[in-house]
PDB file of C-alpha atoms in Angstrom:
ATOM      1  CA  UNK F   1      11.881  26.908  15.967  1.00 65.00           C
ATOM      2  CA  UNK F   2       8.712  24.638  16.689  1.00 70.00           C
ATOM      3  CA  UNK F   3       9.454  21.048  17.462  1.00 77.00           C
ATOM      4  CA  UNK F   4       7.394  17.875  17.481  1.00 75.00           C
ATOM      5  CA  UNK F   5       7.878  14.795  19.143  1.00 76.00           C
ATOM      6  CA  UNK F   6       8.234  11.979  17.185  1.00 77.00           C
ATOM      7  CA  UNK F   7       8.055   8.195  18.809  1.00 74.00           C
ATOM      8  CA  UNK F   8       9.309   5.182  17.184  1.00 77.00           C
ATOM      9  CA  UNK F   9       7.022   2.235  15.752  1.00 70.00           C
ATOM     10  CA  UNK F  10       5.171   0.725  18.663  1.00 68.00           C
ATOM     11  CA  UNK F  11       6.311  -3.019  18.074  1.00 62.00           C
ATOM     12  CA  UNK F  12       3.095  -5.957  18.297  1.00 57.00           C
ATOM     13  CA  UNK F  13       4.774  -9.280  16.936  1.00 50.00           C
ATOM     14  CA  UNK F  14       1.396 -10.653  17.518  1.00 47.00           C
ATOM     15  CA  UNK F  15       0.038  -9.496  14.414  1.00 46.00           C
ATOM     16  CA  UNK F  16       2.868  -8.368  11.886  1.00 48.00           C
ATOM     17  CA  UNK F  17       0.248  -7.897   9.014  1.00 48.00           C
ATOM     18  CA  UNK F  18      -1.965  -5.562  10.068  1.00 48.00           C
ATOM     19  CA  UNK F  19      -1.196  -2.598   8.493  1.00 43.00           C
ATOM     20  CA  UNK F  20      -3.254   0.767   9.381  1.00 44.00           C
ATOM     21  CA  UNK F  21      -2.825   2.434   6.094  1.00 43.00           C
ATOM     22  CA  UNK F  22      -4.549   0.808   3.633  1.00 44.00           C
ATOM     23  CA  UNK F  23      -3.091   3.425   0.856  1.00 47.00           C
ATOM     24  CA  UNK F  24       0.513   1.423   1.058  1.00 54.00           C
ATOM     25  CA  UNK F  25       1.103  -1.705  -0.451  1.00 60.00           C
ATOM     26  CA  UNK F  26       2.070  -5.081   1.719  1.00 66.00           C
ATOM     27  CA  UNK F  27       5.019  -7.230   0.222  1.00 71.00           C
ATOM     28  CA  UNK F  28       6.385  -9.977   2.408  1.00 71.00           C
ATOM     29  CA  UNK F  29       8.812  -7.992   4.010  1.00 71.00           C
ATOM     30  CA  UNK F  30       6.804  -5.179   4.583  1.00 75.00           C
ATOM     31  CA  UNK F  31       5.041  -2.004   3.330  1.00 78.00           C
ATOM     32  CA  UNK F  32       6.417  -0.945   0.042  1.00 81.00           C
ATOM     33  CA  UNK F  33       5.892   2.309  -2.842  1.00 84.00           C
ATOM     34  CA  UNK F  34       4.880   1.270  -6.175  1.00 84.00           C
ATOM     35  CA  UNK F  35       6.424   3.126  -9.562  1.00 84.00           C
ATOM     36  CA  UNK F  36       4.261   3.132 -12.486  1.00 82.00           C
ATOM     37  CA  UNK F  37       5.019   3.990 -15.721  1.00 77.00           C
ATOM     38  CA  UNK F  38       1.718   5.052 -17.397  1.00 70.00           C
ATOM     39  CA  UNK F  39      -2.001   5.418 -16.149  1.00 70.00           C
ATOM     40  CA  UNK F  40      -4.192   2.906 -14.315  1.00 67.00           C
ATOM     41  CA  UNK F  41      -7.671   2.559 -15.381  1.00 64.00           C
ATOM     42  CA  UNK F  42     -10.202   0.814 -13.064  1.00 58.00           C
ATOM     43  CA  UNK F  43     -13.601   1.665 -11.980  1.00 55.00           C
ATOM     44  CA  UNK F  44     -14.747   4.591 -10.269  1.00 56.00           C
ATOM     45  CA  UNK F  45     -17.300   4.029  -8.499  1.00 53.00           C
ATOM     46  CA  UNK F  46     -19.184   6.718  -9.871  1.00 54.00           C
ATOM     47  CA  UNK F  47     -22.271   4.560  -8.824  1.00 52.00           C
ATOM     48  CA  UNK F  48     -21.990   6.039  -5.332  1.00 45.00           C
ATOM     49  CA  UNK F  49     -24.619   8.424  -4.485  1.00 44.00           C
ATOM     50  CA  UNK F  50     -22.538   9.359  -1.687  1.00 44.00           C
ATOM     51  CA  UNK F  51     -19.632  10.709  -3.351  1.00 46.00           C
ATOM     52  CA  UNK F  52     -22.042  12.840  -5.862  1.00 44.00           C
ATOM     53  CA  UNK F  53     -22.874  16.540  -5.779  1.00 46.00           C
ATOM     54  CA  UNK F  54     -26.141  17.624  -7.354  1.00 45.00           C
ATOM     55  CA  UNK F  55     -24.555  18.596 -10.438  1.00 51.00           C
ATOM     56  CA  UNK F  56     -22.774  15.134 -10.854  1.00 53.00           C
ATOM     57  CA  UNK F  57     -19.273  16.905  -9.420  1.00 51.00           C
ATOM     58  CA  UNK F  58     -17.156  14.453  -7.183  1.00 51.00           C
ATOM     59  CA  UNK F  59     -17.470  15.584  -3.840  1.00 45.00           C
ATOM     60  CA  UNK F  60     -15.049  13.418  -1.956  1.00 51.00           C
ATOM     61  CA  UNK F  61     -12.563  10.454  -3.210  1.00 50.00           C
ATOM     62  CA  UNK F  62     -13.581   7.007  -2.254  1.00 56.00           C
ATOM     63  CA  UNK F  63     -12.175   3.891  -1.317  1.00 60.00           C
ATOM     64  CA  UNK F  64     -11.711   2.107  -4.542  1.00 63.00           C
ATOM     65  CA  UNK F  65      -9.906  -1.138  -4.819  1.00 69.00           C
ATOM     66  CA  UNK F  66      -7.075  -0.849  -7.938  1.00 74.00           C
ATOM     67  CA  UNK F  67      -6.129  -4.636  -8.301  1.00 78.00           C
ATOM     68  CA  UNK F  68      -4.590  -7.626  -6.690  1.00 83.00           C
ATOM     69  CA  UNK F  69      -0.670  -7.751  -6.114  1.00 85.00           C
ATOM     70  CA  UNK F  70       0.670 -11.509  -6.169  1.00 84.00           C
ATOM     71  CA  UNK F  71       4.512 -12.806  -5.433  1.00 85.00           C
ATOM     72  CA  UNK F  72       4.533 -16.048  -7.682  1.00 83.00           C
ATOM     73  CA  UNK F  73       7.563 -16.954  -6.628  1.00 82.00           C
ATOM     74  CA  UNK F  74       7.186 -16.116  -2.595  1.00 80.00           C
ATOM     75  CA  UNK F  75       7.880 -19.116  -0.396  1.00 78.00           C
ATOM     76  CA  UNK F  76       6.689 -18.275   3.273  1.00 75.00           C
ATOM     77  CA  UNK F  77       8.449 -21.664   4.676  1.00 78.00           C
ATOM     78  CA  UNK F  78      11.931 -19.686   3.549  1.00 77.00           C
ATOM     79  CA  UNK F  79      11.910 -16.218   4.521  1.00 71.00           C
ATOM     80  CA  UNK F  80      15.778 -15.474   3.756  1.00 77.00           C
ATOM     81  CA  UNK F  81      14.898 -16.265   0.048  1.00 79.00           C
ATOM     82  CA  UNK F  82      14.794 -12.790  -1.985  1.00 80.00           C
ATOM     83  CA  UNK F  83      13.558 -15.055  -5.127  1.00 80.00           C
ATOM     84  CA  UNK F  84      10.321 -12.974  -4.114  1.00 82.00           C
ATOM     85  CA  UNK F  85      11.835  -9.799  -5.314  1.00 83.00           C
ATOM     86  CA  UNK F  86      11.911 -11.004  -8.954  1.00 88.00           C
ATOM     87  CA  UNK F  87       8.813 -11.101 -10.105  1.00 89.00           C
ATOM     88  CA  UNK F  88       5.638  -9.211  -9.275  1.00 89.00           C
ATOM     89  CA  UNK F  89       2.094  -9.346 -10.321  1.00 88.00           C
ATOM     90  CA  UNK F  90      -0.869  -6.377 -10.485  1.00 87.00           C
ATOM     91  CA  UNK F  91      -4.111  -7.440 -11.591  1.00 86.00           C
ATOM     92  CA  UNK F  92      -5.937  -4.399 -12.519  1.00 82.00           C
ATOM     93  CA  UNK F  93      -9.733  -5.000 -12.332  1.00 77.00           C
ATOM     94  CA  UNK F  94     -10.033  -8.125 -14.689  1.00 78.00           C
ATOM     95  CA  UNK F  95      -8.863  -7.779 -18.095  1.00 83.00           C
ATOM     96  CA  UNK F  96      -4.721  -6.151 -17.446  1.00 85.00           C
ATOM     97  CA  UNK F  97      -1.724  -7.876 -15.336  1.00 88.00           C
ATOM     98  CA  UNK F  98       0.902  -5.553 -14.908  1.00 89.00           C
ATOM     99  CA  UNK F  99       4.627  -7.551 -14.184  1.00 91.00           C
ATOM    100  CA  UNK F 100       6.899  -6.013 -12.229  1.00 91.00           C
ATOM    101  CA  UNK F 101       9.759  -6.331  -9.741  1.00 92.00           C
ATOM    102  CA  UNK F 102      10.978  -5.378  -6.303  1.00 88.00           C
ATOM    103  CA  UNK F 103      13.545  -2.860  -5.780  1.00 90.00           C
ATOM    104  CA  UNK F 104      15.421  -1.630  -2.475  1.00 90.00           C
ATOM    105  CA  UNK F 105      15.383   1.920  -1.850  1.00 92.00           C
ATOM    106  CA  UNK F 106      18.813   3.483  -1.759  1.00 94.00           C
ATOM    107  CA  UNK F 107      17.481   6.114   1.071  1.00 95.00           C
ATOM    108  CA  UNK F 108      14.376   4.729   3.039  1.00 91.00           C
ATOM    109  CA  UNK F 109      11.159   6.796   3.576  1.00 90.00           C
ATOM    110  CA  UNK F 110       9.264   6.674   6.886  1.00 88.00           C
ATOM    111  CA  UNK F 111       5.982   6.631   7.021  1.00 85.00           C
ATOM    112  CA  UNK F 112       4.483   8.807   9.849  1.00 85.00           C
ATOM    113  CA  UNK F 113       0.744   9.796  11.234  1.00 83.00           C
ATOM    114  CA  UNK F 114      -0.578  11.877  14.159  1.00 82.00           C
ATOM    115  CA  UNK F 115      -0.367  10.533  17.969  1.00 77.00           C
ATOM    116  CA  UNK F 116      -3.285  11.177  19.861  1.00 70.00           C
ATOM    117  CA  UNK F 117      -2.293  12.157  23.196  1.00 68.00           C
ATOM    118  CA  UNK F 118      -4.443  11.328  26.026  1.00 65.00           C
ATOM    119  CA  UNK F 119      -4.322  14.070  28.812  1.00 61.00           C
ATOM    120  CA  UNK F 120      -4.498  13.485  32.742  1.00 60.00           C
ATOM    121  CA  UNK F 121      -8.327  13.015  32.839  1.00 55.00           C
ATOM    122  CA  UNK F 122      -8.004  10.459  29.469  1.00 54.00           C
ATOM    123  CA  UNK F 123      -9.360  12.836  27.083  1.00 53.00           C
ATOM    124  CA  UNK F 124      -7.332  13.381  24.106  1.00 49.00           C
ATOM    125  CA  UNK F 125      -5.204  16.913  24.616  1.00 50.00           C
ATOM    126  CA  UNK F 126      -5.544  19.332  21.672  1.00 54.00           C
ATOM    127  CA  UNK F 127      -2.193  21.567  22.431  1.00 57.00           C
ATOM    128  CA  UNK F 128       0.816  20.193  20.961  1.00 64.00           C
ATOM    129  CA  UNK F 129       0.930  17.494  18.308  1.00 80.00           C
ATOM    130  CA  UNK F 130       2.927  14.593  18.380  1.00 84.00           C
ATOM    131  CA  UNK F 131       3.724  11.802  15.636  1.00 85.00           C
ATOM    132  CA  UNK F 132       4.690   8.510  15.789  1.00 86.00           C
ATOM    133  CA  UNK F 133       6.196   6.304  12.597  1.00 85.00           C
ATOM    134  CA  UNK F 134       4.137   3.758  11.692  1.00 83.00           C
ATOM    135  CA  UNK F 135       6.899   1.890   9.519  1.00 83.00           C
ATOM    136  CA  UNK F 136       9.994   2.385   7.555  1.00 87.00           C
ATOM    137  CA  UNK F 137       9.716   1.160   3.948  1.00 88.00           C
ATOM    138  CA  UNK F 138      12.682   0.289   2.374  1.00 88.00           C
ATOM    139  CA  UNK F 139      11.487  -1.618  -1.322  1.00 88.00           C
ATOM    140  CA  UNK F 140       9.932  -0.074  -3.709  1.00 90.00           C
ATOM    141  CA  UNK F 141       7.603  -2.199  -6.525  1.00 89.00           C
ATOM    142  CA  UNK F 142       8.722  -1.089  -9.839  1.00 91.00           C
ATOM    143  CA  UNK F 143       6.448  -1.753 -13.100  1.00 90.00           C
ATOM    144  CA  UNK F 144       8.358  -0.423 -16.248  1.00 87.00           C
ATOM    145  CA  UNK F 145       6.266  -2.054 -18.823  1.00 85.00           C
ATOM    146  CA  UNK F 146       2.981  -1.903 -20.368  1.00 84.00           C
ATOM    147  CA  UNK F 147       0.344  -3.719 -18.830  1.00 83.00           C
ATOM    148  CA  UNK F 148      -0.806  -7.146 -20.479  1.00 85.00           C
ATOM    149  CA  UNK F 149      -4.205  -8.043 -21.459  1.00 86.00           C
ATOM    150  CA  UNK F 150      -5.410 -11.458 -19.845  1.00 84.00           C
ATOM    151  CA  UNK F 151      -8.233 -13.978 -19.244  1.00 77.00           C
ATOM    152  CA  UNK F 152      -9.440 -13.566 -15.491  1.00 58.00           C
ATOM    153  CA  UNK F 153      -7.914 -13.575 -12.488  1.00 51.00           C
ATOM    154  CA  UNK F 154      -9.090 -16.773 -11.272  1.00 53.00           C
ATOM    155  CA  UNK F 155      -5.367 -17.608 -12.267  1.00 50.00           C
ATOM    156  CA  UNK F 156      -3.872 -15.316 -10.635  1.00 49.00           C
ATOM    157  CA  UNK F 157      -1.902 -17.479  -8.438  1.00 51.00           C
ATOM    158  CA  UNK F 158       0.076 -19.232 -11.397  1.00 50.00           C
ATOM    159  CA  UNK F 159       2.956 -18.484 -13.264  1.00 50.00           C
ATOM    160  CA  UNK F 160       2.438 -19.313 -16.844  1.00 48.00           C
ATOM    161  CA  UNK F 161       6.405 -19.392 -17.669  1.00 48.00           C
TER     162      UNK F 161
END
């Protein structure tokens, strides 16, 4: 049976933030999934000259921005406070907030990409394939209702209740 090597996260407490997949979402204590329950609708860039065929078919996806996720009630001065978890914001494009809440996962799901592996002359060795988890997420952002319509999201930062 084939194997793999597979390395854990490589650790930089300089910059906790930075995350390398910009597919997963960023809650304060980490990357987290997100559980919808319905469609999103938001723009798709069909604009884009590059992502057209000559018949108007979609020849590759794009990079297209869904929303803005805000944590009303996050408090960065007390970072043992799980008051975060409660409530949960998505602003899809400018007109829908969807409200939603943080769950932990009961089994959590590693997230893992290709390791380039540099050979003895530093050029990158095309052999064997190793991976390397990037993180382990372990909440999952749950939005069970239907989204509401609202103004802009110039107040996005607010809680209205």
């Amino acid at each position: 049976m084939p194997s793999i090597p597979l390395h854990p996260p490589a650790r930089d407490d300089t910059n906790t933030l930075h995350n390398p997949l910009p597919g997963l979402l960023q809650t304060p204590s980490g990357l987290a999934i997100i559980e919808l329950q319905g469609t999103l609708h938001f723009p798709t860039g069909e604009g884009d000259d590059d992502d057209m065929t000559r018949d108007g078919k979609r020849q590759k996806l794009s990079h297209i921005p869904v929303g803005k996720l805000v944590f009303p009630l996050h408090d960065s001065t007390a970072p043992d406070d799980k008051a975060w978890m409660k409530r949960v914001y998505l602003y899809v494009g400018r007109n829908q907030r969807m409200t939603g809440e943080v769950k932990t996962l009961a089994k959590p799901l590693a997230v893992m990409r290709r390791r380039e592996v540099e050979g003895e002359a530093g050029t990158t060795e095309e052999q064997g394939e190793e991976l390397e988890i990037v993180e382990v997420v372990q909440h999952k952002i749950v939005f069970a209702s239907r989204p509401e319509p609202v103004g802009t999201m110039e107040g996005a930062t607010e809680d209205p209740e």
